[in-house]
Amino acid sequence: MAFRVKVSFCLILFLSFSSFFFVQGVFNYRDALEKSIMFFEGQRSGKLPPNQRISWRGNSGLSDGSLAKVDLTGGYYDAGDNIKFNFPMAYTTTMISWNTIEYGKRMGPQLQNARAAIRWATDYFLKCANAAPNKLFVGVGDPNADHKCWERPEDMDTVRSVYYVSPSNPGSDVAGEMAAALAAASLVFRSVDPVYSKKLLGNAVKVFRFAVQYRGTYSDSLGSAACPFYCSYSGYKDELYWGAAWLLRATNDISYLNFINTLGANDVPDLFSWDNKYAGAHVLMARRSVVGNDNRFDSFRQHAEDFICKILPNSPYSSTQYTKGGLIYKLPEDNLQYVTSITSLLTTYAKYMASKKRTINCGNLLVTEKTIRSLAKRQVDYILGNNPMKMSYMVGYGTNYPRRVHHRGSSLPSLARHPQSFGCDGGFQPFYYTANANPNILVGAIVGGPNPNDFFRDERADYSHSEPATYINAAFVGPLAYFGSSKR
């Protein structure tokens, strides 16, 4: 897991309709969808189920929570490390859930796998929310100790420190995001497992109440356990907004709208990520204006459309930079996380617009849902191989994909091949520093992506470009389902 530090970057603007880099490719979106969801099985912590498809992974973290005398087994490792950070994990869960709500009917046989991926996280969040009174557990594993090691999750011998927020050490951001995840997931399970859905929603309400009552950033409360890894750079107001928006969607309780209106959160950023939720909340809330014709939500629709005008390359309000190959380029570390998250919002808003044949204006530019859909498809196709490198940035998709992924489990021989433990630093030589390909294919993993010149080195040590992460994949599930379906 790389440090997630915000850095400004100057790039050459992309000419939006250049055909040179966008030779029409034929991609199997359904195959990519299957792989993108399978990736989460490679990130599982805890006791693995009999139907585990990524077979080189084994049980891990079976004593998680024991230092606090609670059970915190389960959940996901966020990226190429062996830490469980609830802040990005909850965002991941919210995004898979949202994409499943929007596109579940287009997922075909992958719908069941998407639900399983969501449930693996929500079962863990239920433990985190109920393990001890007045404590919300938000992480397991000392990130500073873990990053000194290169070992399989099955071999972990670093301290499994337990982190929580409480009334005296608040974390409105992580609590707000966990509430969003539980609320969104409750909608996924509402018709197929109503008892579980009700449990998720009840806990979402409880966790959100905690977030509102005890306000503060978890970065301040946890210090070096959160920063510089997943600092809450944008503060906690966006997570309160996001959590309330999801609770409104799940409960239809208008008090959540009233709460949002008290926040004064009118920021319209030009990105969307595990840290900054404003754009996602605006699109989510805009649905009631665009699809539901509810004028109480018109301001959110305007914010959502202002966001889109900041993304479109030929918009007079565009503040988004593109590589020469046509890829959205926001930040130099793990740029594809921003690409997939933004693309998810583009396809979802295009879907809303299509349902009402709505158009929008960015200054004197008329924007249709086809305009937005076209840009989203360009990003999807770029990731799958329609790029200057002719490389798929999804591991296991196509024939030319990253082979030296920055990921401990993938880069080390499996337990079946090497039953003996490697120990904390046993994996560096010869496995981390070798130029050989990883022995285990982390199917479906999307890496951080190319540099601003559309170049990818495929080096394990280049973590800002070669490390996969759950939140990159989570946002990509929806666009793949969208373009993999004949329905628009």
Coordinates of C-alpha atoms in Angstrom, one line a residue:
M1 CA 0.0 0.0 0.0
A2 CA 1.5 3.2 -1.1
F3 CA 1.3 6.6 0.7
R4 CA -1.7 8.4 -0.7
V5 CA -0.4 12.0 -0.9
K6 CA -2.0 14.6 -3.0
V7 CA 0.3 16.2 -5.5
S8 CA -0.5 18.7 -8.3
F9 CA 0.7 17.7 -11.7
C10 CA 1.0 19.5 -15.0
L11 CA 0.0 17.6 -18.1
I12 CA -0.6 18.2 -21.8
L13 CA -4.3 18.6 -22.4
F14 CA -5.9 15.9 -24.5
L15 CA -7.7 16.8 -27.8
S16 CA -11.0 15.1 -27.0
F17 CA -12.1 13.7 -30.3
S18 CA -8.7 12.6 -31.7
S19 CA -9.2 9.3 -33.5
F20 CA -5.6 8.5 -33.6
F21 CA -5.5 6.9 -30.2
F22 CA -9.0 5.5 -30.2
V23 CA -9.0 2.8 -32.9
Q24 CA -12.1 0.9 -32.1
G25 CA -11.2 -2.2 -30.1
V26 CA -13.4 -5.2 -29.3
F27 CA -13.4 -6.0 -25.6
N28 CA -15.2 -8.8 -23.7
Y29 CA -16.6 -6.6 -20.9
R30 CA -18.4 -9.6 -19.4
D31 CA -15.1 -11.5 -19.0
A32 CA -13.5 -8.4 -17.5
L33 CA -16.5 -8.0 -15.1
E34 CA -16.1 -11.6 -13.9
K35 CA -12.4 -11.0 -13.3
S36 CA -12.8 -7.6 -11.7
I37 CA -15.1 -9.2 -9.0
M38 CA -12.9 -12.3 -8.7
F39 CA -10.0 -10.0 -7.6
F40 CA -11.7 -9.5 -4.2
E41 CA -11.2 -13.1 -3.4
G42 CA -7.5 -12.6 -3.6
Q43 CA -7.8 -9.8 -1.0
R44 CA -9.8 -11.8 1.5
S45 CA -8.7 -12.0 5.1
G46 CA -9.9 -14.6 7.5
K47 CA -11.0 -18.2 6.9
L48 CA -11.6 -18.8 3.3
P49 CA -14.8 -20.6 2.1
P50 CA -14.8 -23.8 0.1
N51 CA -15.8 -22.0 -3.1
Q52 CA -12.7 -19.7 -3.1
R53 CA -11.7 -19.4 -6.7
I54 CA -8.2 -17.8 -6.3
S55 CA -6.8 -21.0 -5.0
W56 CA -3.2 -19.9 -4.2
R57 CA -4.6 -17.8 -1.3
G58 CA -5.0 -19.5 2.2
N59 CA -6.5 -18.6 5.6
S60 CA -4.9 -15.6 7.2
G61 CA -5.5 -13.1 10.1
L62 CA -7.4 -15.8 12.1
S63 CA -6.5 -14.1 15.4
D64 CA -7.3 -10.6 14.3
G65 CA -8.9 -8.7 17.2
S66 CA -7.4 -10.9 19.9
L67 CA -5.2 -8.1 21.3
A68 CA -8.5 -6.3 22.2
K69 CA -10.2 -9.6 23.1
V70 CA -12.7 -9.3 20.2
D71 CA -13.3 -11.1 17.0
L72 CA -12.2 -9.0 14.0
T73 CA -11.5 -11.8 11.5
G74 CA -12.6 -11.2 7.9
G75 CA -12.7 -8.2 5.7
Y76 CA -10.2 -7.3 3.0
Y77 CA -6.6 -6.3 2.7
D78 CA -6.7 -3.0 0.9
A79 CA -3.9 -3.4 -1.7
G80 CA -0.6 -5.2 -1.8
D81 CA -0.1 -5.3 1.9
N82 CA -1.5 -7.2 4.9
I83 CA -3.4 -4.4 6.7
K84 CA -7.1 -3.9 7.0
F85 CA -7.9 -0.2 6.8
N86 CA -11.7 0.3 7.2
F87 CA -11.7 3.8 5.6
P88 CA -10.8 2.6 2.0
M89 CA -12.5 -0.8 2.7
A90 CA -15.8 0.9 3.5
Y91 CA -15.6 3.1 0.4
T92 CA -14.8 -0.1 -1.6
T93 CA -18.0 -1.7 -0.2
T94 CA -20.1 1.3 -0.9
M95 CA -19.0 1.5 -4.5
I96 CA -19.5 -2.3 -5.2
S97 CA -22.9 -2.0 -3.6
W98 CA -23.9 1.1 -5.6
N99 CA -22.8 -0.5 -8.8
T100 CA -24.7 -3.6 -7.9
I101 CA -27.8 -1.6 -7.2
E102 CA -27.6 0.2 -10.5
Y103 CA -26.4 -2.6 -12.7
G104 CA -27.3 -5.9 -10.9
K105 CA -29.8 -6.8 -13.6
R106 CA -27.0 -6.5 -16.2
M107 CA -24.5 -8.6 -14.3
G108 CA -26.0 -12.0 -15.1
P109 CA -24.2 -14.8 -13.3
Q110 CA -21.8 -12.2 -11.7
L111 CA -24.5 -10.8 -9.5
Q112 CA -24.2 -13.6 -7.0
N113 CA -20.4 -13.1 -6.9
A114 CA -20.9 -9.3 -6.4
R115 CA -23.2 -10.0 -3.5
A116 CA -20.6 -12.4 -2.0
A117 CA -17.9 -9.7 -2.3
I118 CA -20.1 -7.2 -0.6
R119 CA -21.1 -9.6 2.2
W120 CA -17.4 -10.5 2.9
A121 CA -16.9 -6.8 3.9
T122 CA -20.3 -6.2 5.6
D123 CA -20.0 -9.2 7.8
Y124 CA -16.7 -7.8 9.0
F125 CA -18.2 -4.3 9.5
L126 CA -20.9 -5.8 11.7
K127 CA -18.2 -7.2 13.9
C128 CA -16.4 -3.8 14.0
A129 CA -19.6 -2.0 15.0
N130 CA -20.7 -4.4 17.7
A131 CA -17.6 -6.0 19.2
A132 CA -17.4 -3.6 22.2
P133 CA -19.6 -0.7 23.6
N134 CA -18.7 2.8 22.7
K135 CA -16.0 1.6 20.3
L136 CA -16.1 1.4 16.5
F137 CA -13.2 -0.7 15.3
V138 CA -11.6 0.7 12.2
G139 CA -8.4 -1.2 11.5
V140 CA -6.2 -4.2 12.2
G141 CA -2.5 -4.4 11.8
D142 CA 0.4 -2.0 12.4
P143 CA 1.0 -0.4 9.0
N144 CA 4.4 0.9 9.9
A145 CA 5.6 -2.6 11.0
D146 CA 3.8 -4.3 8.0
H147 CA 5.5 -2.1 5.5
K148 CA 8.9 -3.2 6.7
C149 CA 8.1 -6.8 5.7
W150 CA 7.5 -8.7 2.5
E151 CA 5.6 -11.8 3.5
R152 CA 2.5 -13.7 2.6
P153 CA -0.7 -12.9 4.5
E154 CA -0.7 -16.5 5.5
D155 CA 2.7 -16.0 7.2
M156 CA 2.0 -12.7 9.0
D157 CA 4.2 -12.4 12.2
T158 CA 3.9 -8.6 12.6
V159 CA 1.8 -7.3 15.4
R160 CA -1.9 -7.2 14.6
S161 CA -2.6 -4.0 16.4
V162 CA -6.3 -3.1 16.8
Y163 CA -7.5 0.5 16.2
Y164 CA -10.8 2.0 17.1
V165 CA -12.6 5.4 17.3
S166 CA -14.7 6.4 20.3
P167 CA -16.5 9.3 21.9
S168 CA -13.1 10.7 23.2
N169 CA -11.2 9.8 20.0
P170 CA -13.8 10.4 17.2
G171 CA -13.7 9.4 13.5
S172 CA -16.7 10.9 11.8
D173 CA -15.1 10.2 8.4
V174 CA -14.5 6.5 8.8
A175 CA -17.8 6.1 10.7
G176 CA -19.7 8.0 8.0
E177 CA -18.2 5.9 5.3
M178 CA -18.9 2.7 7.2
A179 CA -22.5 3.9 7.6
A180 CA -22.7 4.5 3.9
A181 CA -21.4 1.0 3.1
L182 CA -23.9 -0.7 5.4
A183 CA -26.8 1.4 4.1
A184 CA -25.9 0.8 0.4
A185 CA -25.4 -2.9 1.1
S186 CA -28.8 -3.1 2.8
L187 CA -30.3 -2.2 -0.5
V188 CA -28.4 -4.9 -2.3
F189 CA -29.8 -7.6 0.0
R190 CA -33.3 -6.1 0.5
S191 CA -35.1 -8.5 -1.8
V192 CA -32.9 -11.6 -1.5
D193 CA -32.1 -11.6 2.3
P194 CA -34.5 -9.2 4.0
V195 CA -33.4 -10.2 7.5
Y196 CA -29.7 -9.5 6.7
S197 CA -30.7 -6.3 5.0
K198 CA -32.6 -5.0 8.0
K199 CA -29.6 -5.8 10.2
L200 CA -27.3 -3.9 7.9
L201 CA -29.6 -0.9 7.9
G202 CA -30.0 -0.8 11.6
N203 CA -26.3 -0.8 12.1
A204 CA -25.9 1.9 9.5
V205 CA -28.2 4.1 11.4
K206 CA -26.3 3.4 14.7
V207 CA -22.9 4.0 13.2
F208 CA -24.0 7.2 11.5
R209 CA -25.5 8.5 14.7
F210 CA -22.1 7.9 16.3
A211 CA -20.4 9.8 13.4
V212 CA -22.6 12.8 13.9
Q213 CA -22.6 12.9 17.7
Y214 CA -18.9 12.6 18.1
R215 CA -17.3 14.7 15.4
G216 CA -13.7 14.7 14.4
T217 CA -11.3 13.2 11.8
Y218 CA -10.0 9.7 12.4
S219 CA -6.6 10.9 11.2
D220 CA -6.3 13.1 14.3
S221 CA -7.4 10.3 16.5
L222 CA -5.3 7.5 15.1
G223 CA -2.2 9.5 14.1
S224 CA 0.5 7.3 12.5
A225 CA -1.9 4.4 12.1
A226 CA -3.8 6.4 9.6
C227 CA -1.3 8.8 8.1
P228 CA 0.5 9.0 5.8
F229 CA -1.3 5.9 4.5
Y230 CA -5.0 6.9 4.4
C231 CA -5.2 10.4 5.8
S232 CA -8.6 12.0 5.6
Y233 CA -7.3 15.0 3.6
S234 CA -10.8 16.3 2.8
G235 CA -12.0 16.2 6.4
Y236 CA -15.1 14.5 7.6
K237 CA -17.9 16.7 6.2
D238 CA -18.0 14.8 2.9
E239 CA -18.4 11.5 4.7
L240 CA -21.3 12.8 6.8
Y241 CA -22.9 14.1 3.5
W242 CA -22.2 10.7 1.8
G243 CA -23.5 8.6 4.7
A244 CA -26.6 10.7 5.0
A245 CA -27.2 10.5 1.3
W246 CA -27.1 6.7 1.4
L247 CA -29.3 6.5 4.5
L248 CA -31.8 8.7 2.7
R249 CA -31.7 6.3 -0.3
A250 CA -32.1 3.3 2.0
T251 CA -34.8 4.7 4.4
N252 CA -36.5 7.6 2.5
D253 CA -36.4 9.5 5.8
I254 CA -36.4 13.1 4.8
S255 CA -34.5 14.1 8.0
Y256 CA -31.3 13.0 6.3
L257 CA -31.9 15.6 3.6
N258 CA -32.5 18.2 6.2
F259 CA -29.2 17.1 7.9
I260 CA -27.3 17.4 4.6
N261 CA -28.7 20.9 4.1
T262 CA -27.2 21.9 7.5
L263 CA -23.7 20.9 6.4
G264 CA -23.2 23.7 3.9
A265 CA -21.3 21.3 1.8
N266 CA -21.4 22.9 -1.6
D267 CA -17.9 21.8 -2.8
V268 CA -17.7 20.7 -6.4
P269 CA -14.4 19.0 -6.8
D270 CA -13.1 17.6 -10.1
L271 CA -12.3 14.2 -8.6
F272 CA -13.9 11.4 -6.7
S273 CA -12.1 8.9 -4.4
W274 CA -11.9 7.0 -1.1
D275 CA -11.1 10.4 0.5
N276 CA -13.3 12.9 -1.2
K277 CA -17.0 11.9 -1.6
Y278 CA -18.7 15.1 -2.7
A279 CA -19.0 14.2 -6.4
G280 CA -20.4 10.8 -5.6
A281 CA -22.9 12.2 -3.1
H282 CA -24.1 14.8 -5.7
V283 CA -24.7 12.2 -8.4
L284 CA -26.5 9.9 -5.9
M285 CA -28.7 12.7 -4.7
A286 CA -29.3 14.0 -8.2
R287 CA -31.1 10.9 -9.1
R288 CA -34.2 12.1 -7.3
S289 CA -34.2 15.3 -9.4
V290 CA -33.4 13.7 -12.8
V291 CA -35.3 10.4 -12.5
G292 CA -37.8 11.3 -9.7
N293 CA -38.6 14.9 -10.8
D294 CA -38.3 16.1 -7.2
N295 CA -37.3 19.7 -7.3
R296 CA -36.0 19.6 -3.7
F297 CA -33.0 17.9 -5.2
D298 CA -32.3 20.2 -8.1
S299 CA -29.3 21.8 -6.4
F300 CA -27.7 18.4 -6.2
R301 CA -28.4 17.8 -9.9
Q302 CA -26.7 21.1 -10.7
H303 CA -23.7 20.1 -8.6
A304 CA -23.5 16.8 -10.4
E305 CA -23.7 18.4 -13.8
D306 CA -21.1 21.0 -12.8
F307 CA -18.8 18.1 -11.9
I308 CA -19.3 16.5 -15.3
C309 CA -18.5 19.8 -17.0
K310 CA -15.2 19.8 -15.1
I311 CA -14.4 16.3 -16.5
L312 CA -15.4 16.6 -20.1
P313 CA -12.3 17.4 -22.2
N314 CA -14.0 19.8 -24.6
S315 CA -16.1 21.6 -21.9
P316 CA -15.3 25.3 -21.3
Y317 CA -15.3 24.5 -17.6
S318 CA -13.0 21.5 -17.9
S319 CA -10.3 21.3 -15.2
T320 CA -9.4 17.7 -16.0
Q321 CA -6.1 16.8 -17.7
Y322 CA -5.7 13.9 -20.1
T323 CA -2.7 11.9 -21.4
K324 CA -2.0 12.0 -25.1
G325 CA -3.5 8.5 -25.2
G326 CA -6.8 9.8 -23.8
L327 CA -6.7 8.7 -20.2
I328 CA -8.0 10.9 -17.5
Y329 CA -5.0 12.0 -15.4
K330 CA -5.6 13.4 -11.9
L331 CA -2.6 12.5 -9.7
P332 CA 0.6 10.7 -10.2
E333 CA 0.0 8.0 -7.5
D334 CA -2.5 5.3 -8.4
N335 CA -4.1 7.4 -11.0
L336 CA -6.5 4.6 -12.1
Q337 CA -8.3 4.8 -8.8
Y338 CA -9.6 8.3 -9.9
V339 CA -10.3 7.1 -13.5
T340 CA -12.4 4.1 -12.4
S341 CA -14.3 6.2 -9.7
I342 CA -15.0 9.1 -12.1
T343 CA -16.0 6.6 -14.9
S344 CA -18.5 5.0 -12.5
L345 CA -20.1 8.4 -11.9
L346 CA -20.2 9.1 -15.6
T347 CA -21.9 5.9 -16.6
T348 CA -24.4 6.2 -13.7
Y349 CA -25.3 9.8 -14.5
A350 CA -25.6 8.9 -18.2
K351 CA -28.0 6.1 -17.2
Y352 CA -30.1 8.6 -15.3
M353 CA -30.1 11.1 -18.2
A354 CA -31.1 8.4 -20.7
S355 CA -34.1 7.4 -18.6
K356 CA -35.5 10.9 -19.1
K357 CA -33.8 11.8 -22.4
R358 CA -32.2 14.7 -20.5
T359 CA -29.4 16.9 -21.9
I360 CA -27.2 19.3 -20.0
N361 CA -25.2 22.4 -21.0
C362 CA -21.5 23.1 -20.1
G363 CA -21.5 26.8 -21.2
N364 CA -22.4 26.7 -24.9
L365 CA -21.6 23.0 -25.2
L366 CA -24.7 20.7 -25.4
V367 CA -24.0 17.4 -23.6
T368 CA -26.1 14.3 -24.2
E369 CA -25.9 11.0 -22.4
K370 CA -24.1 9.6 -25.4
T371 CA -21.4 12.3 -25.0
I372 CA -20.8 11.1 -21.4
R373 CA -21.1 7.5 -22.2
S374 CA -18.5 7.9 -25.0
L375 CA -16.0 9.4 -22.6
A376 CA -16.7 6.6 -20.1
K377 CA -16.2 3.9 -22.7
R378 CA -12.9 5.5 -23.7
Q379 CA -11.6 5.1 -20.2
V380 CA -12.8 1.5 -19.9
D381 CA -11.3 0.6 -23.2
Y382 CA -8.0 2.3 -22.3
I383 CA -7.7 0.2 -19.1
L384 CA -8.5 -3.0 -21.0
G385 CA -5.9 -2.4 -23.7
N386 CA -6.8 0.3 -26.1
N387 CA -3.9 2.5 -25.2
P388 CA -0.4 3.4 -26.6
M389 CA 1.2 0.5 -24.7
K390 CA -1.5 -1.9 -26.0
M391 CA -1.5 -3.3 -22.4
S392 CA -4.4 -4.3 -20.3
Y393 CA -4.1 -2.8 -16.8
M394 CA -6.3 -5.6 -15.5
V395 CA -4.2 -8.6 -14.5
G396 CA -5.2 -11.8 -16.3
Y397 CA -7.3 -10.0 -18.9
G398 CA -6.0 -10.4 -22.4
T399 CA -2.4 -11.5 -23.0
N400 CA -0.4 -8.4 -22.3
Y401 CA -0.9 -7.3 -18.7
P402 CA 1.3 -6.4 -15.7
R403 CA 3.3 -9.4 -14.5
R404 CA 5.3 -7.9 -11.6
V405 CA 2.4 -6.6 -9.5
H406 CA 3.3 -4.9 -6.2
H407 CA 1.5 -7.5 -4.1
R408 CA 2.9 -9.7 -1.4
G409 CA 0.7 -12.8 -1.9
S410 CA 1.0 -12.7 -5.7
S411 CA 4.8 -12.2 -5.7
L412 CA 5.6 -15.0 -3.3
P413 CA 5.2 -18.8 -3.9
S414 CA 2.0 -20.1 -2.4
L415 CA 1.7 -22.3 0.6
A416 CA 1.2 -25.3 -1.7
R417 CA 4.5 -24.7 -3.4
H418 CA 6.4 -23.5 -0.3
P419 CA 4.8 -24.7 3.0
Q420 CA 7.6 -23.1 5.1
S421 CA 7.1 -19.5 6.4
F422 CA 9.2 -16.8 4.8
G423 CA 9.2 -14.6 7.8
C424 CA 9.0 -10.8 7.9
D425 CA 11.9 -10.0 5.5
G426 CA 12.2 -13.4 3.9
G427 CA 10.3 -12.4 0.8
F428 CA 12.6 -9.6 -0.3
Q429 CA 15.3 -11.8 -1.7
P430 CA 14.8 -13.3 -4.2
F431 CA 11.1 -12.5 -4.8
Y432 CA 10.6 -8.8 -4.4
Y433 CA 13.8 -7.7 -6.1
T434 CA 13.7 -10.2 -9.0
A435 CA 12.8 -9.2 -12.5
N436 CA 10.8 -12.5 -12.9
A437 CA 7.1 -12.4 -13.2
N438 CA 5.0 -13.0 -10.1
P439 CA 4.4 -16.8 -9.5
N440 CA 0.7 -16.2 -8.7
I441 CA -1.7 -14.4 -11.0
L442 CA -3.9 -12.0 -9.1
V443 CA -6.8 -12.3 -11.6
G444 CA -8.8 -9.2 -12.1
A445 CA -6.5 -6.8 -10.2
I446 CA -6.3 -3.3 -11.7
V447 CA -2.9 -1.6 -11.0
G448 CA -2.2 2.0 -10.4
G449 CA -1.6 2.5 -14.1
P450 CA 0.6 4.3 -16.5
N451 CA 2.5 7.6 -16.0
P452 CA 1.4 10.9 -17.7
N453 CA 3.2 9.8 -20.9
D454 CA 1.1 6.6 -21.2
F455 CA 4.1 4.6 -20.2
F456 CA 4.1 1.7 -17.7
R457 CA 7.3 0.1 -16.5
D458 CA 5.8 -3.0 -14.9
E459 CA 8.3 -3.0 -12.0
R460 CA 7.3 -4.4 -8.6
A461 CA 9.1 -1.7 -6.7
D462 CA 7.2 1.0 -8.6
Y463 CA 4.3 0.8 -6.2
S464 CA 2.5 4.0 -7.3
H465 CA 1.9 2.4 -10.7
S466 CA 2.1 -1.4 -10.1
E467 CA 0.1 -1.8 -6.9
P468 CA -3.5 -2.9 -7.2
A469 CA -6.2 -1.8 -4.7
T470 CA -9.7 -2.8 -3.8
Y471 CA -11.1 0.6 -4.4
I472 CA -9.8 0.8 -8.0
N473 CA -11.7 -2.4 -8.8
A474 CA -14.9 -1.6 -6.8
A475 CA -15.7 1.4 -9.0
F476 CA -15.0 -0.4 -12.2
V477 CA -17.6 -3.1 -11.7
G478 CA -20.5 -0.8 -12.7
P479 CA -19.0 0.5 -16.0
L480 CA -18.1 -3.1 -17.1
A481 CA -21.6 -4.3 -16.4
Y482 CA -23.0 -1.2 -18.2
F483 CA -21.0 -1.8 -21.4
G484 CA -21.2 -5.5 -21.2
S485 CA -25.0 -5.3 -21.4
S486 CA -27.0 -4.7 -24.6
K487 CA -29.3 -2.6 -22.6
R488 CA -28.4 1.1 -22.3

